[in-house]
Coordinates of C-alpha atoms in Angstrom, one line a residue:
Chain A
M1 CA 0.3 -22.7 -8.9
K2 CA -2.6 -22.8 -6.8
I3 CA -3.0 -20.5 -3.8
E4 CA -6.4 -20.1 -2.2
L5 CA -7.4 -18.6 1.3
S6 CA -8.1 -21.7 3.5
H7 CA -8.6 -20.4 7.2
I8 CA -8.2 -17.7 9.7
A9 CA -6.8 -18.5 13.2
I10 CA -8.0 -16.6 16.1
A11 CA -6.0 -17.0 19.5
C12 CA -8.4 -17.0 22.5
P13 CA -7.9 -17.7 26.1
T14 CA -10.9 -20.3 26.1
I15 CA -12.4 -21.8 23.0
V16 CA -15.9 -22.3 24.6
T17 CA -16.3 -18.6 25.2
V18 CA -15.6 -17.6 21.7
A19 CA -17.6 -20.3 20.3
E20 CA -20.7 -19.3 22.1
K21 CA -20.3 -15.9 20.8
L22 CA -19.9 -17.0 17.3
R23 CA -22.8 -19.2 17.5
V24 CA -25.0 -16.1 17.6
L25 CA -23.5 -15.4 14.2
S26 CA -24.7 -18.8 13.1
L27 CA -21.3 -20.3 12.9
K28 CA -20.9 -23.6 14.6
I29 CA -17.7 -25.9 15.7
A30 CA -17.6 -28.8 13.1
E31 CA -14.3 -30.5 14.4
N32 CA -12.1 -30.2 17.6
H33 CA -8.6 -31.5 17.9
E34 CA -5.5 -31.0 19.9
V35 CA -2.0 -30.5 18.7
P36 CA 0.4 -31.5 21.4
T37 CA 3.4 -30.4 19.4
E38 CA 2.2 -26.9 19.3
K39 CA 0.6 -27.0 22.7
V40 CA -2.9 -26.0 21.4
R41 CA -6.4 -27.0 21.5
A42 CA -8.3 -26.2 18.0
A43 CA -11.8 -25.6 16.8
M44 CA -12.9 -25.6 13.4
L45 CA -16.0 -23.5 12.4
P46 CA -16.9 -23.8 8.5
V47 CA -17.9 -20.3 7.2
R48 CA -19.8 -19.4 4.0
V49 CA -17.8 -17.0 2.2
S50 CA -19.1 -14.4 -0.4
E51 CA -18.2 -15.2 -4.1
H52 CA -16.9 -11.4 -4.0
F53 CA -14.5 -12.1 -1.3
R54 CA -11.6 -9.7 -1.0
I55 CA -8.4 -8.5 1.0
E56 CA -8.9 -4.7 1.5
L57 CA -5.9 -2.6 2.2
L58 CA -6.4 0.5 4.2
E59 CA -3.9 3.5 4.2
P60 CA -4.6 6.7 6.3
T61 CA -5.1 10.0 4.2
Q62 CA -4.9 12.2 7.4
P63 CA -3.0 12.0 10.4
D64 CA -6.4 11.8 12.5
S65 CA -7.6 8.8 10.4
P66 CA -8.7 5.8 12.6
I67 CA -5.9 3.9 10.6
S68 CA -3.3 6.3 11.7
K69 CA -4.5 5.5 15.4
F70 CA -3.9 1.8 14.8
L71 CA -0.7 2.3 13.2
T72 CA 0.5 4.2 16.0
K73 CA 0.1 1.0 18.1
R74 CA 1.2 -1.4 15.3
P75 CA 3.6 0.5 12.8
D76 CA 4.2 -2.5 10.5
G77 CA 0.3 -2.7 9.9
G78 CA -2.0 -5.6 10.9
I79 CA -5.6 -7.0 10.3
H80 CA -7.9 -4.2 11.2
H81 CA -11.3 -6.1 10.9
V82 CA -13.2 -8.8 9.4
S83 CA -16.4 -8.2 7.7
F84 CA -19.5 -10.4 6.8
E85 CA -22.3 -9.5 4.5
V86 CA -25.7 -9.9 5.9
N87 CA -29.3 -9.2 5.2
G88 CA -31.7 -7.8 7.8
I89 CA -29.0 -5.6 9.7
E90 CA -31.5 -4.1 12.1
Q91 CA -32.6 -7.7 13.1
W92 CA -28.9 -8.7 13.5
Q93 CA -28.3 -5.6 15.9
S94 CA -31.2 -6.6 18.1
I95 CA -29.9 -10.3 18.3
L96 CA -26.5 -9.0 19.2
I97 CA -27.7 -6.5 21.8
Q98 CA -29.9 -9.2 23.3
N99 CA -26.9 -11.6 23.5
G100 CA -24.9 -9.0 25.5
F101 CA -22.6 -7.9 22.7
E102 CA -21.2 -4.4 22.5
I103 CA -22.0 -2.6 19.4
L104 CA -19.8 0.5 18.6
P105 CA -21.6 3.9 18.7
P106 CA -23.6 5.0 16.7
G107 CA -24.8 1.4 15.9
I108 CA -26.2 1.1 12.3
R109 CA -24.3 3.7 10.2
K110 CA -24.3 4.5 6.4
G111 CA -21.4 2.7 4.7
A112 CA -20.0 3.1 1.1
R113 CA -22.4 0.6 0.0
G114 CA -25.4 0.2 2.1
K115 CA -25.7 0.0 6.0
A116 CA -22.8 -1.2 8.5
L117 CA -22.3 -2.1 12.3
F118 CA -19.1 -2.8 14.2
I119 CA -19.0 -5.2 17.1
H120 CA -16.6 -4.1 19.9
P121 CA -13.4 -6.2 19.8
K122 CA -13.9 -6.7 23.5
S123 CA -17.1 -8.6 22.6
M124 CA -15.4 -11.0 20.0
A125 CA -11.9 -12.3 21.1
G126 CA -10.2 -9.0 20.3
V127 CA -11.3 -8.9 16.7
L128 CA -13.2 -5.9 15.2
V129 CA -16.2 -7.5 13.4
E130 CA -18.3 -5.6 10.9
L131 CA -21.5 -6.6 9.5
E132 CA -22.6 -5.0 6.4
E133 CA -25.8 -4.9 4.3
I134 CA -25.5 -3.9 0.8
S135 CA -28.1 -2.0 -1.0
N136 CA -29.2 -3.0 -4.3
Chain B
M1 CA -30.6 -14.7 7.6
K2 CA -27.8 -14.7 5.3
I3 CA -24.3 -14.1 6.8
E4 CA -21.2 -14.6 4.7
L5 CA -17.6 -13.6 4.9
S6 CA -17.0 -10.6 2.8
H7 CA -13.6 -9.3 3.4
I8 CA -10.6 -8.9 5.8
A9 CA -9.1 -5.4 6.0
I10 CA -5.6 -5.0 6.6
A11 CA -4.3 -1.6 7.9
C12 CA -1.0 -0.4 6.5
P13 CA 1.3 2.7 6.2
T14 CA 1.2 2.7 2.5
I15 CA -0.9 0.3 -0.1
V16 CA 1.7 0.4 -2.6
T17 CA 4.4 -1.5 -0.4
V18 CA 1.9 -4.0 0.8
A19 CA 0.3 -4.4 -3.0
E20 CA 3.7 -5.1 -4.2
K21 CA 4.3 -7.9 -1.5
L22 CA 0.9 -9.5 -2.3
R23 CA 1.6 -9.5 -5.9
V24 CA 4.2 -12.3 -5.2
L25 CA 1.5 -14.3 -4.0
S26 CA -0.5 -13.7 -7.0
L27 CA -2.8 -11.2 -5.6
K28 CA -3.5 -8.2 -7.5
I29 CA -5.4 -4.8 -6.8
A30 CA -8.8 -4.7 -9.0
E31 CA -10.1 -1.5 -7.5
N32 CA -8.9 1.6 -5.7
H33 CA -11.0 4.1 -3.9
E34 CA -11.0 7.0 -1.4
V35 CA -13.2 7.3 1.5
P36 CA -13.0 10.9 2.6
T37 CA -15.4 10.2 5.6
E38 CA -13.0 7.8 7.2
K39 CA -9.8 9.4 6.0
V40 CA -8.6 6.4 4.2
R41 CA -7.5 4.9 0.8
A42 CA -8.7 1.5 0.0
A43 CA -7.5 -1.1 -2.4
M44 CA -9.6 -4.4 -3.0
L45 CA -7.8 -7.5 -4.1
P46 CA -10.1 -10.2 -4.9
V47 CA -8.9 -13.7 -3.5
R48 CA -9.6 -17.3 -4.3
V49 CA -11.3 -19.1 -1.2
S50 CA -11.2 -22.8 -0.5
E51 CA -14.4 -24.5 -0.3
H52 CA -13.4 -25.8 2.9
F53 CA -12.8 -22.4 4.2
R54 CA -13.0 -22.1 8.1
I55 CA -12.3 -20.0 11.1
E56 CA -10.0 -21.7 13.4
L57 CA -10.2 -20.9 17.3
L58 CA -6.9 -21.7 19.0
E59 CA -6.5 -22.1 22.8
P60 CA -3.3 -22.8 24.6
T61 CA -2.8 -26.0 26.6
Q62 CA 0.3 -25.1 28.5
P63 CA 1.6 -21.9 29.7
D64 CA 4.7 -22.0 27.1
S65 CA 2.5 -22.4 24.1
P66 CA 3.0 -19.8 21.4
I67 CA -0.7 -18.8 21.9
S68 CA 0.1 -18.3 25.4
K69 CA 2.8 -15.8 24.4
F70 CA 0.5 -14.2 21.9
L71 CA -2.4 -13.5 24.8
T72 CA 0.3 -12.1 27.1
K73 CA 0.2 -9.1 24.8
R74 CA -3.3 -9.3 23.8
P75 CA -5.4 -10.8 26.5
D76 CA -8.8 -10.5 24.8
G77 CA -7.4 -12.6 21.9
G78 CA -7.0 -11.6 18.4
I79 CA -6.1 -12.9 14.8
H80 CA -3.2 -15.1 15.2
H81 CA -2.5 -15.9 11.5
V82 CA -4.1 -16.0 7.9
S83 CA -3.6 -19.3 5.9
F84 CA -3.6 -20.1 2.2
E85 CA -3.5 -23.6 0.8
V86 CA -1.0 -23.9 -1.9
N87 CA 0.6 -26.5 -4.1
G88 CA 4.3 -26.7 -5.0
I89 CA 5.2 -25.2 -1.3
E90 CA 8.9 -25.6 -2.0
Q91 CA 8.7 -23.6 -5.2
W92 CA 6.8 -20.9 -3.1
Q93 CA 9.5 -20.8 -0.6
S94 CA 12.0 -20.0 -3.4
I95 CA 10.0 -17.5 -4.9
L96 CA 9.3 -15.8 -1.3
I97 CA 13.1 -15.8 -0.5
Q98 CA 14.0 -14.5 -3.9
N99 CA 11.6 -11.4 -3.3
G100 CA 13.1 -10.8 0.3
F101 CA 10.5 -12.3 2.3
E102 CA 11.7 -13.5 5.8
I103 CA 10.4 -17.1 6.4
L104 CA 10.3 -18.3 10.1
P105 CA 12.7 -20.9 10.9
P106 CA 12.9 -23.8 10.3
G107 CA 11.3 -22.8 6.8
I108 CA 9.1 -25.7 5.5
R109 CA 7.9 -28.0 8.5
K110 CA 5.6 -30.7 8.8
G111 CA 2.2 -29.6 9.6
A112 CA -0.9 -31.5 11.0
R113 CA -2.1 -32.3 7.3
G114 CA 1.1 -32.0 5.2
K115 CA 3.8 -29.2 4.9
A116 CA 3.7 -25.5 6.0
L117 CA 5.7 -22.6 6.1
F118 CA 5.2 -19.2 8.0
I119 CA 6.0 -15.7 6.3
H120 CA 7.1 -13.2 9.0
P121 CA 4.8 -10.5 9.9
K122 CA 7.5 -7.9 9.4
S123 CA 7.5 -9.0 5.9
M124 CA 3.8 -8.7 5.4
A125 CA 2.1 -5.8 6.8
G126 CA 2.2 -7.0 10.3
V127 CA 0.2 -10.3 9.5
L128 CA 1.5 -13.7 10.2
V129 CA 0.8 -15.5 6.8
E130 CA 1.0 -19.4 6.6
L131 CA 1.2 -21.3 3.5
E132 CA 0.1 -25.1 3.7
E133 CA 0.4 -27.8 1.4
I134 CA -2.1 -30.8 2.1
S135 CA -0.9 -34.1 1.5
N136 CA -3.5 -36.6 -0.1

């Protein structure tokens, strides 16, 4: 039986504010519509997806793990972050800062497979967003 | 500059419990590793993604919208749900119930583009998961 990921829905106070931020990440609204039965307005932004796309499950190994802290607030679990693969991560960092995004300290860091940075959830509709550049 | 969605990370108390649930949705762990610097254990589950994959932004149009309720708890916004496109949604519903998943009432409902059901976040690591079947 077919099952494939079709969308991620982000709740936000106003679409226009978040769409403006996502445009900095090259994501643009392709379609708008209103669903009166659900009392929502919706905007669709097509996204290019890596052929290696995956869901990652993260479990803490220590009580002082960042994941333990997350689970204190949400004991059942939840989406911790959403990650995009990029190239030119230094250039992306400059663009983000120029556009008023807050980057989590220390900025670009060594990741397991290359370099990574995290955008503060306050800057992106309550969602922690990672940009990662994989080293070859 | 390249930017493509590479993964969604779900924080959970134990990987084994969530992996068992995701297996019911045909998702299987392909890789496990430990990241001592982050004090986490990680499991990777490759996922088939629709060629029409998109991010949806949802904004309330009424104070009693389900999205307004969500924003009361998380004023900046956040990920509201993750959606998979399926076929045979009635069969999926039976499989989910047989495996102890809680389906949000009223079960299968009419969606904007076909039929849909929602799995209770308590049944899936704090994440609201939608299955949708698109009518042709």
